[in-house]
Amino acid sequence: MRSAIKFKTLFGTLASKNLRTYLQTCGSLLKTLTENRRIAVGMALHGHLIKIGLSSERFIAIRLLIMYLDSRKSDEVSEIVKGFDGFDSTVHNCLINASIQWGNLNEARRLFDEMRERNEVSWTALISGLMRCGRVDESMWYFERNPFHNVVSWTAGISGLVQNGLNVEALKLFLKMLGSGVRPNDATFTSVVRACAGYGEIGWGMSVLGLIVKTGYEHNLSVSNSLITLCLKMGEKALARRVFDQMEKRDVVSWTAILDMYVGAGDLREARRIFDEMPERNEVSWSAMIARYSQSGHPEKALKLFLQMIQSGFIPNRSCLASILSTLATLEALRVGMNIHAHVVKIGFEKDVFISSSLIDLYCKCGETKDGRTAFDSIPEKNVVSWNSMVAGYCLNGQMEEAKELFDSIPAPNNISWNTMVGGYLENKQFDKVFEVFNEMLLCGETPNISTFSSVLSGCASIASFEKGKNLHGKAIKHGVQYDVFVGTALADMYAKSGDIESSKSVFDRMPEKNEISWTVMIQGLAENGFAAESLFLFEEMKRTSTVAPNELMLSSVLFACSHTGLIDEGLRYFNSMEAVYGTKPKGRHYTCVVDMLSRSGRLVEAEELLKSMPFQPESNAWAALLSGCNRHKNEEIAERTAKKLSELAEKNSSGYVMLSNIYASAGKWTDVMEIRRLMRDRGLKKSGGCSWVEVRNEVHCFYSEEASHCQLAAIYDMLQLLRVEMLAIEE
DNA sequence: CTAGGGTTAG
């Protein structure tokens, strides 16, 4: 927006200013337009410059060349290139840079090789360009053959290594540079400090700091900025703040760095305060704040800030677009997301891996896997994140075959890829596949992490697989993650579901950090394993000692525990205070628990009253609980009404029929039982089958009550028969 | 040649 205004005033000032100033203004305007991808405006300016005969001024022509190279307008590029009187090294260098940026390495080399005179800029362009593309070895090959060993090329090598995460190599190169007698400058120190921060070794940082002070660079803006990051990486927040406070001049980078410090500590309020107070903001500062809101679970705030940013006239760059698309994915805001997508296509960013991965995520989270796949297929150079996003998208929508097929074709899966598959099978309740993929993962030599363990252990909990669970516990100990919140919770759940409440409790007690799920799992585990008093005690302890708020599931367990220990009045007290104290309206299952509790103890009238007073349809289980209470406490009158109610409900699902038939059976009313079975047959209802299983040598064998499904069923029955005969023989 | 911000799993 600003550049457009600048552009308009430019025409007016032509006459009044001298030519040199005018050209410089045009040049810097072209630069701004290129950076902000306002190519249409740039082309208009180009047309104007042709008209007034200034377009072939060298300085302008190079700016135009860079603009057209950047926007890949090849016709315009060749037009400009023709205008040059042969290729001088500057033009060559521009072309080399562009070729590298487009990933056309051969072209870059060809250009480099055909040059008559390679100056230091050409060498540095190739070295840093190759580094930017991650081709470290090739870059170093040129680095070693570079005849111009000046600060700039040394710094290009060092910073390139840092950008590729090779911090130690960067530091080694820095030492070599010092040895060769070349003096480092501010740019060198900035990169070296970043290398120290990445290396995480405090000693290096301090030595470099000493050198910086000695050479008098400690008040340089860039160096100070990188020092702030170094302090933050080493966990020295106070020191970072001191460096910031002592700076003579601060820029957006300094402010953004210190902003990120507060955000990183989880103090979004202080971060926001700093953000609001920053004397200068640019699109990066906005992006930082937006990204952090999004990552910290405040997507609405992120979106609001994004809108404010646009209104303030800032143009979102790649990072910001990637963040906001991810935010919209979280919010499942398909409409807005599609608008942004259109914008992204318009400015030619749709091939950016960060943006396209977010787009995949957006479409998949909104249930549109086909559109997600289209976004995926249109990425020319996919990275592992692109693949993972698509696989995760399929998992999310239950398309596990597609997910597995795509997963198998990932060129270099990382542990997130594996974890996505493991988690996907878990979410879709294909537990056998959870273990299958997990084993495959181990065979491939991939190291399981916290996420892996928590998923696989949840799988064990779901099928109550004690053997596998214990085995995994061992592995978790080996990896030192057994008391992590996620892993610990999954372990406690697995042990509780397998009936080993001792082990469950011992893991739980040792977890330093417990979240809502951890407490829920343990309270539930105790209640369901018959440790009602302990369950209630733990619930009270949680309220006393933690910040976790009681949830519906915990209250179900609490009521269940009360019901099973006969603490009727206690249970009623919990139940009646659910809304007022715990802020949750009782759901069907809570009513069922209370009805069951009252019925068991013979308070049948109260139970029936409660059922009648419910604001919504009770679960059929609740009627069944009452009926079974009537049976036990011999109340024919209520029993009759309840049975009637239950058979009405039974019209809709089979469980009512089954319960009713069981109750009649236990009362010996066989004609009624047969009548119900007949009704079920007539309506085509089937009892959902029971299932039990045993684990033998790490394999789970299932047995269903209705169908003969096991492949060795005949052999198993033979063996049973044999055992029975032997047992009878012993008895005799 | 340089510092701050970006995507995926749990």
XYZ file of C-alpha atoms (C1' of nucleotides) in Angstrom:
742
model
C 0.000 0.000 0.000
C 2.748 2.364 1.003
C 4.728 1.607 -2.109
C 1.703 2.438 -4.253
C 1.455 5.832 -2.622
C 5.183 6.338 -3.030
C 4.813 5.380 -6.657
C 2.196 8.041 -7.314
C 4.161 10.823 -5.689
C 7.185 9.779 -7.692
C 5.731 11.036 -10.961
C 5.159 14.376 -9.397
C 8.649 14.786 -8.016
C 10.489 13.991 -11.226
C 10.790 17.588 -12.304
C 11.778 18.954 -8.948
C 14.533 16.524 -7.970
C 17.814 15.892 -9.618
C 18.226 12.823 -11.747
C 20.480 10.933 -9.395
C 18.083 11.154 -6.465
C 15.253 10.209 -8.737
C 17.026 7.086 -9.988
C 17.911 6.057 -6.479
C 14.311 6.413 -5.374
C 13.154 4.350 -8.350
C 15.733 1.699 -7.546
C 14.763 1.330 -3.924
C 11.103 1.373 -4.878
C 11.710 -1.474 -7.332
C 13.456 -3.362 -4.550
C 10.519 -2.897 -2.188
C 8.057 -3.904 -4.890
C 10.081 -7.046 -5.634
C 10.234 -8.035 -1.985
C 6.507 -7.523 -1.606
C 5.710 -9.164 -4.906
C 3.907 -6.131 -6.278
C 4.960 -7.023 -9.784
C 2.094 -5.257 -11.523
C 3.135 -1.952 -9.948
C 6.750 -2.728 -10.780
C 5.885 -3.339 -14.423
C 3.970 -0.079 -14.569
C 7.032 1.690 -13.198
C 9.132 -0.099 -15.803
C 6.816 1.188 -18.553
C 7.144 4.694 -17.186
C 10.924 4.424 -17.084
C 11.007 3.286 -20.725
C 8.875 6.282 -21.652
C 11.251 8.740 -20.063
C 14.249 6.857 -21.415
C 15.811 5.773 -18.124
C 15.087 2.042 -18.233
C 18.526 1.099 -19.492
C 20.371 2.969 -16.767
C 22.593 0.240 -15.391
C 21.478 0.565 -11.799
C 17.795 0.494 -12.799
C 18.220 -2.321 -15.313
C 19.758 -4.553 -12.673
C 16.921 -3.857 -10.254
C 14.432 -4.676 -13.016
C 16.339 -7.841 -13.841
C 16.189 -8.977 -10.229
C 12.476 -8.229 -10.106
C 11.694 -10.229 -13.239
C 13.986 -13.042 -12.181
C 12.256 -13.168 -8.828
C 8.809 -13.334 -10.393
C 10.022 -15.741 -13.080
C 8.963 -13.627 -16.010
C 11.360 -15.152 -18.534
C 10.337 -13.016 -21.542
C 10.992 -9.826 -19.637
C 14.231 -11.266 -18.288
C 15.617 -11.983 -21.748
C 14.469 -8.552 -22.912
C 16.447 -6.899 -20.100
C 19.439 -9.161 -20.603
C 19.540 -8.194 -24.315
C 19.762 -4.587 -23.260
C 23.019 -5.193 -21.440
C 26.176 -4.685 -23.415
C 27.377 -8.233 -23.007
C 27.266 -10.043 -19.664
C 29.291 -8.365 -17.034
C 29.878 -10.033 -13.732
C 27.027 -8.264 -11.930
C 24.460 -9.530 -14.428
C 26.041 -12.943 -14.269
C 25.826 -12.908 -10.504
C 22.130 -12.004 -10.624
C 21.452 -14.889 -12.969
C 23.450 -17.286 -10.823
C 21.501 -16.266 -7.750
C 18.188 -16.709 -9.535
C 19.126 -20.117 -10.952
C 20.081 -21.346 -7.522
C 16.895 -19.956 -6.046
C 14.889 -21.940 -8.595
C 16.830 -25.031 -7.760
C 18.461 -25.116 -11.177
C 21.910 -25.982 -10.039
C 23.332 -26.980 -13.410
C 22.317 -23.672 -14.891
C 24.002 -21.830 -12.019
C 27.201 -23.766 -12.543
C 27.051 -23.293 -16.304
C 26.741 -19.552 -15.806
C 29.546 -19.592 -13.286
C 31.832 -21.616 -15.533
C 31.197 -19.543 -18.645
C 32.158 -16.318 -16.875
C 35.313 -14.721 -18.137
C 36.043 -12.931 -14.927
C 34.675 -14.286 -11.719
C 34.804 -11.752 -8.982
C 34.460 -12.350 -5.279
C 30.730 -11.745 -5.498
C 30.321 -14.574 -8.037
C 32.184 -17.002 -5.823
C 30.240 -15.952 -2.786
C 26.926 -16.123 -4.665
C 27.596 -19.716 -5.656
C 28.872 -20.723 -2.225
C 26.002 -19.175 -0.294
C 23.437 -20.233 -2.897
C 24.493 -23.851 -2.662
C 24.402 -23.579 1.111
C 20.868 -22.220 0.972
C 19.837 -25.261 -1.049
C 21.347 -27.515 1.575
C 24.113 -28.711 -0.781
C 26.815 -28.282 1.796
C 29.456 -30.515 0.225
C 29.335 -28.864 -3.173
C 29.407 -25.484 -1.544
C 32.498 -26.391 0.452
C 34.111 -27.691 -2.733
C 33.835 -24.226 -4.247
C 34.726 -22.617 -0.924
C 38.074 -24.372 -0.876
C 38.845 -23.359 -4.462
C 37.788 -19.763 -3.999
C 40.795 -17.501 -4.698
C 39.159 -14.579 -2.893
C 39.546 -15.489 0.741
C 38.034 -12.397 2.233
C 35.759 -11.862 5.231
C 32.644 -12.070 3.117
C 33.342 -15.465 1.613
C 34.502 -16.828 4.980
C 31.290 -15.551 6.488
C 29.248 -17.047 3.652
C 30.764 -20.443 4.421
C 30.270 -20.116 8.164
C 26.700 -18.850 7.964
C 25.851 -21.490 5.373
C 26.999 -24.232 7.708
C 24.972 -22.692 10.535
C 21.884 -22.521 8.340
C 22.267 -26.209 7.671
C 22.499 -26.968 11.349
C 26.202 -27.867 11.189
C 27.183 -25.731 14.154
C 30.368 -27.549 15.098
C 31.650 -27.385 11.524
C 30.826 -23.696 11.457
C 32.821 -23.115 14.629
C 35.741 -25.111 13.218
C 35.671 -23.007 10.063
C 35.634 -19.909 12.219
C 38.805 -21.077 13.993
C 40.405 -21.751 10.627
C 39.487 -18.256 9.548
C 41.085 -16.753 12.644
C 44.163 -18.878 11.951
C 44.431 -17.541 8.403
C 44.641 -14.015 9.726
C 41.376 -12.705 8.300
C 39.586 -10.510 10.822
C 35.941 -11.317 11.495
C 33.350 -8.595 11.056
C 29.894 -8.050 12.534
C 28.260 -10.441 10.078
C 30.753 -13.154 10.985
C 30.128 -12.742 14.680
C 26.383 -12.797 14.167
C 26.615 -16.199 12.510
C 29.199 -17.526 14.940
C 27.063 -16.545 17.919
C 24.149 -18.322 16.281
C 26.351 -21.390 15.893
C 27.173 -21.263 19.611
C 23.489 -20.973 20.417
C 22.708 -23.978 18.246
C 25.630 -25.973 19.648
C 24.394 -25.282 23.156
C 27.873 -25.272 24.679
C 28.280 -22.418 27.120
C 32.097 -22.404 26.941
C 32.177 -21.575 23.237
C 29.643 -18.837 23.755
C 31.722 -17.203 26.472
C 34.972 -17.362 24.416
C 33.279 -15.831 21.412
C 31.726 -13.198 23.633
C 35.213 -12.338 24.890
C 36.458 -11.949 21.354
C 33.492 -9.786 20.458
C 34.201 -7.449 23.354
C 37.902 -7.386 22.484
C 37.245 -6.459 18.876
C 34.653 -3.913 19.894
C 31.595 -5.427 18.256
C 29.528 -5.868 21.389
C 27.397 -2.817 20.671
C 26.693 -3.777 17.114
C 22.990 -4.214 16.554
C 23.047 -7.584 14.750
C 25.624 -9.026 17.123
C 23.596 -7.964 20.155
C 20.484 -9.419 18.628
C 22.126 -12.775 18.113
C 23.548 -12.564 21.649
C 19.994 -12.249 22.975
C 19.123 -15.485 21.219
C 22.266 -17.115 22.572
C 21.309 -16.172 26.131
C 17.791 -17.462 25.600
C 19.058 -20.772 24.208
C 21.193 -21.203 27.294
C 18.214 -20.473 29.500
C 19.692 -17.180 30.734
C 16.581 -15.086 30.504
C 17.789 -12.402 32.893
C 21.012 -12.036 30.912
C 19.068 -11.799 27.666
C 16.986 -9.066 29.153
C 20.146 -7.279 30.303
C 21.695 -7.386 26.841
C 18.429 -6.017 25.488
C 18.257 -3.247 28.084
C 21.852 -2.201 27.518
C 21.561 -1.888 23.762
C 22.060 1.620 22.460
C 19.790 0.992 19.531
C 17.082 -1.609 19.229
C 15.302 -2.644 16.085
C 12.352 -4.877 15.276
C 14.570 -7.915 15.530
C 15.617 -7.084 19.090
C 12.051 -6.458 20.108
C 10.782 -9.600 18.452
C 13.498 -11.682 20.097
C 12.615 -10.400 23.557
C 8.941 -10.784 22.741
C 9.531 -14.406 21.909
C 11.265 -14.878 25.238
C 8.084 -14.134 27.144
C 5.989 -16.149 24.761
C 8.373 -19.075 25.062
C 7.989 -18.973 28.843
C 4.243 -19.270 28.343
C 3.671 -15.707 29.481
C 1.421 -14.608 26.652
C 0.197 -11.612 28.579
C 3.634 -10.096 29.068
C 4.392 -10.931 25.435
C 1.281 -9.123 24.338
C 2.220 -6.162 26.490
C 5.625 -5.980 24.814
C 4.031 -6.430 21.421
C 1.676 -3.553 22.078
C 4.515 -1.367 23.328
C 6.993 -2.081 20.552
C 8.029 1.200 18.914
C 8.232 -0.469 15.549
C 6.575 -3.555 14.164
C 7.017 -5.343 10.924
C 5.391 -8.378 9.397
C 7.790 -10.642 11.285
C 6.776 -9.256 14.671
C 3.153 -9.728 13.734
C 3.896 -13.229 12.487
C 5.704 -14.128 15.692
C 2.792 -13.086 17.850
C 0.250 -14.757 15.555
C 2.238 -17.980 15.380
C 2.666 -18.120 19.134
C -0.999 -17.531 19.827
C -1.802 -20.291 17.387
C 0.730 -22.720 18.882
C -0.355 -22.028 22.454
C -3.941 -23.008 21.851
C -5.443 -19.599 21.189
C -6.410 -19.845 17.522
C -9.184 -17.241 17.767
C -6.760 -14.666 19.125
C -4.312 -15.514 16.346
C -6.998 -14.970 13.734
C -8.057 -11.675 15.278
C -4.474 -10.472 15.266
C -4.080 -11.521 11.641
C -7.065 -9.407 10.645
C -5.628 -6.475 12.583
C -2.327 -6.936 10.797
C -4.013 -6.779 7.387
C -5.978 -3.725 8.452
C -2.752 -2.027 9.491
C -1.504 -2.422 5.937
C 1.088 -5.160 6.466
C 1.443 -7.766 3.784
C 1.610 -11.296 5.192
C 4.666 -13.220 4.037
C 5.148 -16.962 3.651
C 5.663 -17.682 7.335
C 2.665 -15.698 8.337
C 0.451 -17.362 5.738
C 1.626 -20.776 6.868
C 0.787 -19.887 10.469
C -2.606 -18.488 9.732
C -3.556 -21.444 7.546
C -2.587 -23.744 10.360
C -4.714 -21.642 12.703
C -7.670 -21.902 10.346
C -7.140 -25.650 10.162
C -7.416 -25.823 13.949
C -10.568 -23.734 13.815
C -11.851 -25.860 10.918
C -12.703 -22.596 9.181
C -12.935 -23.938 5.648
C -14.465 -20.825 4.122
C -11.844 -18.351 5.333
C -9.157 -20.907 4.604
C -10.254 -21.192 1.002
C -10.102 -17.418 0.651
C -6.532 -17.422 1.888
C -5.783 -20.336 -0.429
C -7.012 -18.275 -3.375
C -4.767 -15.417 -2.290
C -1.833 -17.788 -1.921
C -2.332 -19.051 -5.470
C -2.641 -15.507 -6.752
C 0.736 -14.491 -5.409
C 2.322 -17.772 -6.428
C 3.092 -19.183 -2.972
C 1.171 -22.411 -3.346
C 4.328 -24.405 -3.924
C 5.898 -23.348 -0.616
C 6.207 -26.493 1.492
C 5.190 -24.791 4.702
C 2.118 -23.213 3.171
C 1.053 -26.275 1.227
C 1.440 -28.512 4.264
C -0.852 -26.202 6.181
C -3.281 -26.293 3.271
C -3.337 -30.080 3.338
C -3.986 -29.918 7.051
C -6.762 -27.368 6.570
C -8.680 -29.391 4.009
C -8.256 -32.660 5.879
C -9.287 -31.206 9.229
C -12.437 -29.984 7.488
C -13.075 -33.480 6.186
C -12.119 -32.713 2.587
C -9.385 -35.263 2.021
C -9.794 -35.040 -1.755
C -8.948 -31.339 -1.753
C -6.151 -32.058 0.684
C -4.791 -34.606 -1.745
C -4.999 -32.108 -4.593
C -2.921 -29.686 -2.547
C -0.490 -32.515 -1.779
C -0.171 -33.606 -5.398
C 0.529 -30.073 -6.535
C 3.709 -29.739 -4.458
C 6.651 -30.247 -6.806
C 9.223 -30.781 -4.075
C 7.549 -32.486 -1.163
C 9.326 -32.784 2.121
C 8.597 -35.221 4.907
C 6.159 -32.782 6.522
C 4.048 -32.660 3.362
C 3.838 -36.454 3.412
C 3.097 -36.571 7.124
C 0.338 -33.994 6.814
C -1.391 -35.993 4.122
C -1.025 -39.293 5.987
C -2.379 -37.609 9.131
C -5.277 -36.257 7.085
C -6.265 -39.722 5.932
C -5.967 -41.073 9.478
C -8.138 -38.275 10.791
C -10.879 -39.172 8.365
C -10.685 -42.895 8.968
C -9.199 -43.663 5.545
C -6.615 -46.028 6.927
C -5.964 -47.935 3.692
C -5.113 -44.717 1.899
C -3.023 -43.619 4.852
C -1.000 -46.831 4.886
C -0.500 -46.823 1.149
C 0.786 -43.252 1.204
C 2.878 -43.934 4.291
C 4.582 -46.823 2.544
C 5.646 -44.528 -0.268
C 7.254 -41.859 1.906
C 10.856 -41.658 0.696
C 12.387 -40.904 4.097
C 9.875 -41.338 6.912
C 10.819 -39.766 10.231
C 9.488 -40.619 13.651
C 6.537 -38.271 13.208
C 5.523 -40.294 10.147
C 5.612 -43.482 12.199
C 3.828 -41.910 15.126
C 1.125 -40.632 12.820
C 0.449 -44.158 11.594
C 0.538 -45.640 15.089
C -1.762 -42.930 16.401
C -4.030 -43.282 13.373
C -4.602 -46.974 13.945
C -5.202 -46.276 17.626
C -7.788 -43.571 16.900
C -9.528 -45.875 14.460
C -9.476 -48.721 16.970
C -7.451 -51.066 14.757
C -5.375 -52.197 17.699
C -3.679 -55.155 16.033
C -2.336 -52.734 13.420
C -1.039 -50.449 16.178
C 1.336 -53.191 17.275
C 2.093 -54.267 13.729
C 3.251 -50.791 12.702
C 5.080 -50.337 15.977
C 7.067 -53.521 15.419
C 7.792 -52.485 11.855
C 9.005 -49.172 13.220
C 11.449 -50.855 15.589
C 12.677 -53.141 12.816
C 13.402 -50.121 10.648
C 15.620 -48.788 13.411
C 13.435 -45.807 14.228
C 13.581 -44.747 17.869
C 10.212 -44.594 19.606
C 9.587 -41.423 21.566
C 7.079 -40.179 24.145
C 4.345 -39.960 21.566
C 4.972 -43.503 20.327
C 4.950 -44.971 23.809
C 1.787 -43.189 24.834
C -0.047 -44.378 21.713
C 1.074 -47.992 21.861
C 0.411 -48.183 25.603
C -3.069 -46.779 25.043
C -3.505 -49.593 22.556
C -2.487 -52.064 25.264
C -4.964 -50.458 27.654
C -7.749 -50.720 25.077
C -7.343 -54.462 24.671
C -6.116 -54.922 28.253
C -2.934 -56.532 27.003
C -0.896 -57.023 30.110
C 2.041 -58.846 28.510
C 2.642 -56.287 25.778
C 2.080 -53.517 28.259
C 4.730 -54.780 30.678
C 7.128 -55.274 27.811
C 6.581 -51.689 26.712
C 6.998 -50.487 30.250
C 10.470 -52.002 30.161
C 11.269 -50.240 26.908
C 9.937 -46.963 28.311
C 12.229 -47.283 31.323
C 15.149 -47.909 28.982
C 14.342 -44.703 27.149
C 13.868 -42.887 30.443
C 10.352 -41.729 29.639
C 8.281 -43.791 32.039
C 7.235 -40.893 34.234
C 6.445 -38.476 31.432
C 2.832 -37.230 31.703
C 1.659 -38.879 28.520
C 3.577 -42.113 28.910
C 2.910 -42.371 32.652
C -0.788 -41.834 32.151
C -0.943 -44.461 29.428
C 0.988 -46.878 31.676
C -1.300 -46.262 34.650
C -4.304 -46.789 32.386
C -2.866 -49.973 30.905
C -2.164 -51.476 34.349
C -5.571 -50.449 35.651
C -7.346 -51.927 32.630
C -5.355 -55.141 33.094
C -6.383 -55.288 36.738
C -2.909 -54.644 38.191
C -3.924 -51.676 40.283
C -0.733 -51.794 42.392
C 1.502 -51.130 39.410
C -0.917 -48.560 38.124
C -0.793 -46.661 41.388
C 2.971 -46.875 41.677
C 3.484 -45.317 38.232
C 0.898 -42.667 38.958
C 2.405 -41.721 42.313
C 5.832 -41.182 40.787
C 4.732 -38.939 37.956
C 6.031 -35.439 38.682
C 3.503 -33.849 36.368
C -0.122 -34.955 36.201
C -2.761 -33.605 33.881
C -6.529 -33.974 33.755
C -6.309 -37.274 31.912
C -3.831 -38.719 34.433
C -6.184 -38.049 37.335
C -9.198 -39.286 35.383
C -7.467 -42.536 34.518
C -6.395 -43.223 38.093
C -9.712 -42.323 39.735
C -11.513 -44.432 37.166
C -9.035 -47.296 37.496
C -9.445 -47.491 41.253
C -13.231 -47.308 41.072
C -13.557 -49.963 38.399
C -11.216 -52.361 40.130
C -13.271 -52.266 43.297
C -11.089 -49.832 45.253
C -13.965 -47.488 45.820
C -12.692 -45.834 48.999
C -9.270 -45.160 47.425
C -10.942 -43.725 44.376
C -12.962 -41.278 46.432
C -9.900 -40.417 48.486
C -7.883 -39.689 45.363
C -10.649 -37.520 43.988
C -10.601 -35.434 47.152
C -6.813 -35.313 47.078
C -6.902 -34.006 43.528
C -9.291 -31.239 44.491
C -7.032 -30.305 47.386
C -3.614 -30.470 45.782
C -3.962 -29.792 42.069
C -5.382 -27.201 39.742
C -7.177 -29.814 37.669
C -10.941 -29.367 37.669
C -13.198 -32.396 38.153
C -14.737 -33.559 34.881
C -17.707 -35.696 33.891
C -15.722 -38.927 33.670
C -14.266 -38.515 37.150
C -17.708 -37.831 38.556
C -19.025 -40.983 36.890
C -16.279 -42.922 38.626
C -16.953 -41.222 41.919
C -20.652 -42.107 41.723
C -19.767 -45.637 40.657
C -17.456 -45.941 43.641
C -20.143 -44.653 46.024
C -22.625 -47.078 44.550
C -20.319 -50.028 45.069
C -19.386 -49.201 48.664
C -22.907 -48.382 49.686
C -22.071 -44.746 50.412
C -25.519 -43.714 49.259
C -25.806 -40.319 50.903
C -22.256 -39.418 49.944
C -23.064 -40.352 46.373
C -26.216 -38.283 46.400
C -24.271 -35.348 47.751
C -21.776 -35.554 44.885
C -24.592 -35.975 42.401
C -26.633 -33.042 43.674
C -23.660 -30.706 43.710
C -22.452 -31.568 40.211
C -23.839 -28.487 38.559
C -23.285 -26.019 41.370
C -19.839 -27.134 42.519
C -18.268 -28.845 39.524
C -20.001 -26.937 36.769
C -21.155 -29.957 34.800
C -24.742 -30.944 34.162
C -25.363 -34.599 35.015
C -25.442 -36.767 31.895
C -27.271 -40.015 31.289
C -24.523 -42.135 32.772
C -24.500 -40.149 36.013
C -28.224 -40.700 36.459
C -27.735 -44.382 35.724
C -25.090 -44.633 38.439
C -27.352 -42.988 41.002
C -30.372 -45.065 40.001
C -28.219 -48.166 40.308
C -26.950 -47.007 43.694
C -30.444 -46.384 45.036
C -31.837 -49.597 43.567
C -29.092 -51.766 45.021
C -29.793 -50.468 48.485
C -33.534 -50.920 48.086
C -34.437 -47.246 47.853
C -36.612 -48.099 44.871
C -39.155 -45.306 45.199
C -36.413 -42.670 45.142
C -34.819 -44.383 42.167
C -38.052 -44.357 40.227
C -38.710 -40.731 41.176
C -35.285 -39.734 39.921
C -35.829 -41.501 36.617
C -39.160 -39.790 36.120
C -37.765 -36.369 36.967
C -34.959 -36.559 34.411
C -34.888 -33.720 31.861
C -34.014 -36.135 29.063
C -34.462 -39.793 28.091
C -32.674 -42.072 30.572
C -30.297 -44.742 29.319
C -32.004 -48.126 29.081
C -29.375 -49.342 31.554
C -30.958 -47.128 34.177
C -34.341 -48.852 33.846
C -32.615 -52.201 33.883
C -30.773 -51.260 37.083
C -34.043 -50.336 38.706
C -35.700 -53.547 37.534
C -32.901 -55.653 38.881
C -33.184 -53.783 42.199
C -36.896 -54.584 42.233
C -36.079 -58.197 41.694
C -33.638 -58.333 44.533
C -35.776 -56.375 46.941
C -39.021 -58.020 45.829
C -41.059 -55.047 44.709
C -43.596 -56.352 42.195
C -45.365 -53.066 41.723
C -42.423 -50.974 40.594
C -41.006 -53.935 38.732
C -44.074 -54.169 36.564
C -44.010 -50.482 35.618
C -40.289 -50.630 34.958
C -40.517 -53.743 32.841
C -43.147 -52.052 30.746
C -40.978 -48.992 30.281
C -38.021 -51.146 29.402
C -39.887 -53.118 26.781
C -41.013 -49.842 25.203
C -37.422 -48.765 24.989
C -36.400 -52.166 23.754
C -38.198 -51.441 20.501
C -35.267 -49.309 19.538
C -32.252 -51.251 20.603
C -31.385 -54.774 21.449
C -29.718 -54.167 24.808
C -33.073 -53.501 26.501
C -34.387 -56.829 25.272
C -31.316 -58.643 26.429
C -31.517 -57.168 29.878
C -35.174 -57.822 30.160
C -34.718 -61.399 29.096
C -31.894 -61.868 31.591
C -34.002 -60.492 34.390
C -36.933 -62.750 33.522
C -34.545 -65.652 33.322
C -33.119 -64.984 36.766
C -36.657 -64.842 38.119
C -37.428 -68.136 36.448
C -40.106 -66.658 34.192
C -39.196 -68.790 31.197
C -42.337 -68.110 29.128
C -41.534 -64.387 29.268
C -37.967 -65.099 28.265
C -39.117 -67.046 25.239
C -41.580 -64.315 24.326
C -38.783 -61.726 24.319
C -36.469 -63.936 22.253
C -39.292 -64.340 19.739
C -39.838 -60.565 19.624
C -36.162 -59.998 18.981
C -36.116 -62.539 16.158
C -39.195 -60.995 14.561
C -37.674 -57.540 14.578
C -34.387 -58.775 13.233
C -32.508 -57.608 16.322
C -29.368 -59.384 17.287
C -27.678 -59.390 20.598
C -24.349 -57.684 20.219
C -22.008 -60.529 20.899
C -19.830 -60.886 23.940
C -16.173 -61.404 23.391
C -13.280 -62.613 25.456
C -9.653 -63.062 24.659
C -6.401 -64.468 25.878
C -2.904 -63.485 25.065
C -0.478 -66.213 24.101
C 3.091 -65.389 23.177
C 2.353 -61.790 22.361
C -0.593 -62.664 20.179
C -4.184 -61.908 21.099
C -6.750 -64.630 20.424
C -10.395 -63.553 20.405
C -13.411 -65.735 21.102
C -16.916 -64.526 20.323
C -20.006 -65.867 22.015
C -22.027 -66.199 18.838
C -19.726 -67.303 16.097
C -17.028 -69.901 15.842
C -14.334 -67.564 14.642
C -11.024 -68.888 15.890
C -9.076 -70.806 13.294
C -8.017 -73.513 15.723
C -11.405 -73.879 17.369
C -11.694 -77.608 16.772
C -8.266 -78.274 18.275
C -9.096 -76.087 21.259
C -12.322 -77.984 21.934
C -10.467 -81.296 21.621
C -7.963 -80.121 24.190
C -10.735 -78.958 26.508
C -12.371 -82.338 26.245
C -9.086 -84.039 27.079
C -8.570 -81.823 30.105
C -12.083 -82.488 31.289
C -11.534 -86.232 31.055
C -8.285 -85.974 32.973
C -9.879 -83.835 35.660
C -12.675 -86.300 36.089
C -10.127 -89.100 36.347
C -8.295 -87.280 39.132
C -11.520 -86.681 40.976
C -12.207 -90.369 41.027
C 27.983 -12.634 4.190
C 24.210 -11.240 9.336
C 20.200 -11.446 13.857
C 13.779 -12.273 15.056
C 8.777 -15.390 12.938
C 6.607 -20.746 9.680
C 4.121 -26.722 8.369
C 2.997 -32.490 10.515
C 2.116 -36.825 15.200
C 0.815 -37.243 20.908
